[in-house]
PDB file of C-alpha atoms in Angstrom:
ATOM      1  CA  UNK K 643      22.698 -25.381  12.545  1.00  0.00           C
ATOM      2  CA  UNK K 644      21.006 -26.401   9.329  1.00  0.00           C
ATOM      3  CA  UNK K 645      17.212 -26.212   9.006  1.00  0.00           C
ATOM      4  CA  UNK K 646      14.857 -27.610   6.427  1.00  0.00           C
ATOM      5  CA  UNK K 647      12.862 -24.390   6.336  1.00  0.00           C
ATOM      6  CA  UNK K 648      11.954 -23.189   2.806  1.00  0.00           C
ATOM      7  CA  UNK K 649      13.660 -20.009   1.641  1.00  0.00           C
ATOM      8  CA  UNK K 650      10.312 -18.262   1.202  1.00  0.00           C
ATOM      9  CA  UNK K 651       9.699 -18.470   4.959  1.00  0.00           C
ATOM     10  CA  UNK K 652      12.786 -16.323   5.514  1.00  0.00           C
ATOM     11  CA  UNK K 653      11.507 -13.640   3.150  1.00  0.00           C
ATOM     12  CA  UNK K 654       7.973 -13.226   4.442  1.00  0.00           C
ATOM     13  CA  UNK K 655       9.054 -10.929   7.275  1.00  0.00           C
ATOM     14  CA  UNK K 656      10.128  -8.334   4.700  1.00  0.00           C
ATOM     15  CA  UNK K 657       6.911  -8.284   2.688  1.00  0.00           C
ATOM     16  CA  UNK K 658       3.647  -6.622   3.681  1.00  0.00           C
ATOM     17  CA  UNK K 659       0.776  -8.764   4.800  1.00  0.00           C
ATOM     18  CA  UNK K 660      -1.201 -10.083   1.784  1.00  0.00           C
ATOM     19  CA  UNK K 661      -4.230  -7.925   2.654  1.00  0.00           C
ATOM     20  CA  UNK K 662      -2.035  -4.796   2.440  1.00  0.00           C
ATOM     21  CA  UNK K 663      -1.163  -5.417  -1.207  1.00  0.00           C
ATOM     22  CA  UNK K 664      -3.492  -4.134  -3.920  1.00  0.00           C
ATOM     23  CA  UNK K 665      -5.584  -6.799  -5.555  1.00  0.00           C
ATOM     24  CA  UNK K 666      -5.286  -7.539  -9.244  1.00  0.00           C
ATOM     25  CA  UNK K 667      -7.506  -5.177 -11.207  1.00  0.00           C
ATOM     26  CA  UNK K 668      -6.885  -2.582  -8.500  1.00  0.00           C
ATOM     27  CA  UNK K 669      -7.724   0.988  -9.396  1.00  0.00           C
ATOM     28  CA  UNK K 670      -6.870   3.443  -6.659  1.00  0.00           C
ATOM     29  CA  UNK K 671      -7.724   7.124  -6.704  1.00  0.00           C
ATOM     30  CA  UNK K 672      -5.957   9.342  -4.184  1.00  0.00           C
ATOM     31  CA  UNK K 673      -6.674  12.997  -3.488  1.00  0.00           C
ATOM     32  CA  UNK K 674      -3.434  14.521  -2.267  1.00  0.00           C
ATOM     33  CA  UNK K 675      -4.422  18.135  -2.966  1.00  0.00           C
ATOM     34  CA  UNK K 676      -5.085  20.370   0.043  1.00  0.00           C
ATOM     35  CA  UNK K 677      -7.951  22.266  -1.612  1.00  0.00           C
ATOM     36  CA  UNK K 678      -9.058  20.884  -4.993  1.00  0.00           C
ATOM     37  CA  UNK K 679     -10.703  17.582  -5.860  1.00  0.00           C
ATOM     38  CA  UNK K 680     -12.124  15.597  -8.745  1.00  0.00           C
ATOM     39  CA  UNK K 681     -14.965  13.215  -7.957  1.00  0.00           C
ATOM     40  CA  UNK K 682     -13.642   9.621  -7.703  1.00  0.00           C
ATOM     41  CA  UNK K 683     -16.759   8.309  -9.477  1.00  0.00           C
ATOM     42  CA  UNK K 684     -15.974  10.568 -12.459  1.00  0.00           C
ATOM     43  CA  UNK K 685     -12.316   9.472 -12.484  1.00  0.00           C
ATOM     44  CA  UNK K 686     -13.438   5.828 -12.505  1.00  0.00           C
ATOM     45  CA  UNK K 687     -15.862   6.586 -15.350  1.00  0.00           C
ATOM     46  CA  UNK K 688     -13.035   8.189 -17.346  1.00  0.00           C
ATOM     47  CA  UNK K 689     -10.836   5.133 -16.784  1.00  0.00           C
ATOM     48  CA  UNK K 690     -13.637   2.800 -17.865  1.00  0.00           C
ATOM     49  CA  UNK K 691     -14.298   4.832 -21.026  1.00  0.00           C
ATOM     50  CA  UNK K 692     -10.643   4.902 -22.055  1.00  0.00           C
ATOM     51  CA  UNK K 693     -10.202   1.197 -21.350  1.00  0.00           C
ATOM     52  CA  UNK K 694     -13.495  -0.098 -22.810  1.00  0.00           C
ATOM     53  CA  UNK K 695     -12.078  -1.322 -26.128  1.00  0.00           C
ATOM     54  CA  UNK K 696      -8.535  -2.084 -24.978  1.00  0.00           C
ATOM     55  CA  UNK K 697      -7.395  -5.682 -24.713  1.00  0.00           C
ATOM     56  CA  UNK K 698      -5.155  -5.170 -21.689  1.00  0.00           C
ATOM     57  CA  UNK K 699      -5.129  -6.677 -18.223  1.00  0.00           C
ATOM     58  CA  UNK K 700      -5.383  -4.170 -15.394  1.00  0.00           C
ATOM     59  CA  UNK K 701      -2.922  -5.093 -12.672  1.00  0.00           C
ATOM     60  CA  UNK K 702      -2.642  -1.790 -10.808  1.00  0.00           C
ATOM     61  CA  UNK K 703      -3.540   1.771 -11.681  1.00  0.00           C
ATOM     62  CA  UNK K 704      -3.115   4.631  -9.252  1.00  0.00           C
ATOM     63  CA  UNK K 705      -4.459   8.084 -10.047  1.00  0.00           C
ATOM     64  CA  UNK K 706      -2.997  10.675  -7.675  1.00  0.00           C
ATOM     65  CA  UNK K 707      -4.728  14.059  -7.728  1.00  0.00           C
ATOM     66  CA  UNK K 708      -2.116  16.478  -6.442  1.00  0.00           C
ATOM     67  CA  UNK K 709      -0.560  19.930  -6.682  1.00  0.00           C
ATOM     68  CA  UNK K 710       2.126  21.668  -8.715  1.00  0.00           C
ATOM     69  CA  UNK K 711       4.824  21.303  -6.065  1.00  0.00           C
ATOM     70  CA  UNK K 712       4.418  17.517  -5.855  1.00  0.00           C
ATOM     71  CA  UNK K 713       4.378  17.041  -9.641  1.00  0.00           C
ATOM     72  CA  UNK K 714       7.397  19.340 -10.079  1.00  0.00           C
ATOM     73  CA  UNK K 715       9.367  17.443  -7.431  1.00  0.00           C
ATOM     74  CA  UNK K 716       8.604  14.108  -9.136  1.00  0.00           C
ATOM     75  CA  UNK K 717       9.405  15.517 -12.580  1.00  0.00           C
ATOM     76  CA  UNK K 718      12.779  16.726 -11.340  1.00  0.00           C
ATOM     77  CA  UNK K 719      13.750  13.645  -9.344  1.00  0.00           C
ATOM     78  CA  UNK K 720      12.519  10.923 -11.735  1.00  0.00           C
ATOM     79  CA  UNK K 721      12.775  12.537 -15.160  1.00  0.00           C
ATOM     80  CA  UNK K 722      15.482  15.132 -14.477  1.00  0.00           C
ATOM     81  CA  UNK K 723      13.103  17.768 -15.871  1.00  0.00           C
ATOM     82  CA  UNK K 724      13.060  21.052 -13.948  1.00  0.00           C
ATOM     83  CA  UNK K 725       9.684  22.374 -15.053  1.00  0.00           C
ATOM     84  CA  UNK K 726       6.029  22.183 -14.088  1.00  0.00           C
ATOM     85  CA  UNK K 727       3.641  19.984 -16.038  1.00  0.00           C
ATOM     86  CA  UNK K 728      -0.024  19.034 -16.052  1.00  0.00           C
ATOM     87  CA  UNK K 729       0.312  15.266 -15.724  1.00  0.00           C
ATOM     88  CA  UNK K 730       3.100  12.752 -15.061  1.00  0.00           C
ATOM     89  CA  UNK K 731       2.798   9.084 -15.916  1.00  0.00           C
ATOM     90  CA  UNK K 732       4.953   6.253 -14.634  1.00  0.00           C
ATOM     91  CA  UNK K 733       4.301   2.874 -16.217  1.00  0.00           C
ATOM     92  CA  UNK K 734       5.813  -0.427 -15.160  1.00  0.00           C
ATOM     93  CA  UNK K 735       3.464  -2.473 -17.284  1.00  0.00           C
ATOM     94  CA  UNK K 736       3.802  -3.908 -20.751  1.00  0.00           C
ATOM     95  CA  UNK K 737       1.869  -3.887 -24.001  1.00  0.00           C
ATOM     96  CA  UNK K 738      -0.695  -6.213 -22.430  1.00  0.00           C
ATOM     97  CA  UNK K 739      -0.658  -5.325 -18.709  1.00  0.00           C
ATOM     98  CA  UNK K 740      -1.312  -1.998 -16.990  1.00  0.00           C
ATOM     99  CA  UNK K 741       0.738  -1.243 -13.894  1.00  0.00           C
ATOM    100  CA  UNK K 742       1.010   2.512 -13.595  1.00  0.00           C
ATOM    101  CA  UNK K 743       0.826   5.686 -11.544  1.00  0.00           C
ATOM    102  CA  UNK K 744      -0.630   8.893 -12.971  1.00  0.00           C
ATOM    103  CA  UNK K 745      -0.073  12.185 -11.131  1.00  0.00           C
ATOM    104  CA  UNK K 746      -2.632  14.821 -12.109  1.00  0.00           C
ATOM    105  CA  UNK K 747      -1.768  18.449 -11.354  1.00  0.00           C
ATOM    106  CA  UNK K 748      -5.053  19.991 -10.183  1.00  0.00           C
ATOM    107  CA  UNK K 749      -3.409  23.417  -9.793  1.00  0.00           C
ATOM    108  CA  UNK K 750      -2.747  23.430 -13.544  1.00  0.00           C
ATOM    109  CA  UNK K 751      -6.346  22.486 -14.285  1.00  0.00           C
ATOM    110  CA  UNK K 752      -7.563  25.365 -12.122  1.00  0.00           C
ATOM    111  CA  UNK K 753      -5.046  27.805 -13.610  1.00  0.00           C
ATOM    112  CA  UNK K 754      -5.540  26.953 -17.291  1.00  0.00           C
ATOM    113  CA  UNK K 755      -9.162  25.826 -17.638  1.00  0.00           C
ATOM    114  CA  UNK K 756     -10.446  29.295 -18.528  1.00  0.00           C
ATOM    115  CA  UNK K 757      -7.685  29.771 -21.123  1.00  0.00           C
ATOM    116  CA  UNK K 758      -9.137  26.749 -22.961  1.00  0.00           C
ATOM    117  CA  UNK K 759     -12.794  27.639 -22.429  1.00  0.00           C
ATOM    118  CA  UNK K 760     -13.270  24.681 -20.095  1.00  0.00           C
ATOM    119  CA  UNK K 761     -14.438  24.151 -16.548  1.00  0.00           C
ATOM    120  CA  UNK K 762     -12.058  22.931 -13.878  1.00  0.00           C
ATOM    121  CA  UNK K 763     -13.690  19.487 -14.021  1.00  0.00           C
ATOM    122  CA  UNK K 764     -13.324  19.285 -17.809  1.00  0.00           C
ATOM    123  CA  UNK K 765      -9.666  20.323 -17.735  1.00  0.00           C
ATOM    124  CA  UNK K 766      -8.721  17.997 -14.853  1.00  0.00           C
ATOM    125  CA  UNK K 767     -10.613  15.154 -16.565  1.00  0.00           C
ATOM    126  CA  UNK K 768      -8.626  15.794 -19.736  1.00  0.00           C
ATOM    127  CA  UNK K 769      -5.399  15.357 -17.735  1.00  0.00           C
ATOM    128  CA  UNK K 770      -6.617  12.005 -16.369  1.00  0.00           C
ATOM    129  CA  UNK K 771      -7.457  10.841 -19.906  1.00  0.00           C
ATOM    130  CA  UNK K 772      -4.149  12.169 -21.237  1.00  0.00           C
ATOM    131  CA  UNK K 773      -2.192  10.225 -18.610  1.00  0.00           C
ATOM    132  CA  UNK K 774      -4.131   7.039 -19.402  1.00  0.00           C
ATOM    133  CA  UNK K 775      -3.391   7.452 -23.102  1.00  0.00           C
ATOM    134  CA  UNK K 776       0.321   7.677 -22.266  1.00  0.00           C
ATOM    135  CA  UNK K 777       0.008   4.443 -20.264  1.00  0.00           C
ATOM    136  CA  UNK K 778      -1.553   2.857 -23.359  1.00  0.00           C
ATOM    137  CA  UNK K 779       1.450   3.883 -25.460  1.00  0.00           C
ATOM    138  CA  UNK K 780       0.298   7.126 -27.063  1.00  0.00           C
ATOM    139  CA  UNK K 781       2.811   9.969 -27.359  1.00  0.00           C
ATOM    140  CA  UNK K 782       2.493  13.682 -27.982  1.00  0.00           C
ATOM    141  CA  UNK K 783       5.951  14.646 -29.209  1.00  0.00           C
ATOM    142  CA  UNK K 784       4.898  15.743 -32.700  1.00  0.00           C
ATOM    143  CA  UNK K 785       2.010  17.923 -33.876  1.00  0.00           C
ATOM    144  CA  UNK K 786       0.348  14.880 -35.471  1.00  0.00           C
ATOM    145  CA  UNK K 787       0.617  12.869 -32.225  1.00  0.00           C
ATOM    146  CA  UNK K 788      -0.744  15.817 -30.193  1.00  0.00           C
ATOM    147  CA  UNK K 789      -3.679  16.143 -32.587  1.00  0.00           C
ATOM    148  CA  UNK K 790      -4.432  12.422 -32.323  1.00  0.00           C
ATOM    149  CA  UNK K 791      -4.333  12.485 -28.511  1.00  0.00           C
ATOM    150  CA  UNK K 792      -6.503  15.612 -28.367  1.00  0.00           C
ATOM    151  CA  UNK K 793      -9.087  13.922 -30.595  1.00  0.00           C
ATOM    152  CA  UNK K 794      -9.152  10.844 -28.332  1.00  0.00           C
ATOM    153  CA  UNK K 795      -9.412  13.043 -25.216  1.00  0.00           C
ATOM    154  CA  UNK K 796     -12.366  14.917 -26.749  1.00  0.00           C
ATOM    155  CA  UNK K 797     -14.115  11.654 -27.658  1.00  0.00           C
ATOM    156  CA  UNK K 798     -13.885  10.377 -24.083  1.00  0.00           C
ATOM    157  CA  UNK K 799     -14.990  13.715 -22.620  1.00  0.00           C
ATOM    158  CA  UNK K 800     -18.049  13.677 -24.890  1.00  0.00           C
ATOM    159  CA  UNK K 801     -18.914  10.076 -23.960  1.00  0.00           C
ATOM    160  CA  UNK K 802     -18.951  10.927 -20.234  1.00  0.00           C
ATOM    161  CA  UNK K 803     -21.085  14.010 -20.859  1.00  0.00           C
ATOM    162  CA  UNK K 804     -18.440  16.708 -20.451  1.00  0.00           C
ATOM    163  CA  UNK K 805     -18.380  19.377 -23.128  1.00  0.00           C
ATOM    164  CA  UNK K 806     -15.133  20.101 -24.880  1.00  0.00           C
ATOM    165  CA  UNK K 807     -13.808  22.429 -27.535  1.00  0.00           C
TER     166      UNK K 807
END
């Protein structure tokens, strides 16, 4: 039996309710670590500082504060890289739109902060900034690129009142 029902009516059963979807300009901060945390207000301040002069639309940005095991599992399954890392960034956006997930390894921040003469908060904040810079198209494959990213990280840390070396 033929119906005059629009095709979109058939698809709505498979999509979440509209209120379950993140709004445009959605920034979500999740703490998935069993023991460590970074203040969401500070994370939002870091995002705002990095983005203040960028001409990009924010569609969706998720910052997931997590542990080494979670980051390692993602690194292995999505990037085929069997090693631990401080931050993983997944971007589905474009040069003008941000749609990304950033996984921040709080265990690394706790483990390495003293090696760099930083507090846990400073080191974890650096990872958030670093991930955002990757979303914006910055790389750190060469010494010159690493130096440029480090300089930008330090600038943002200073602007939010965190000391840095």
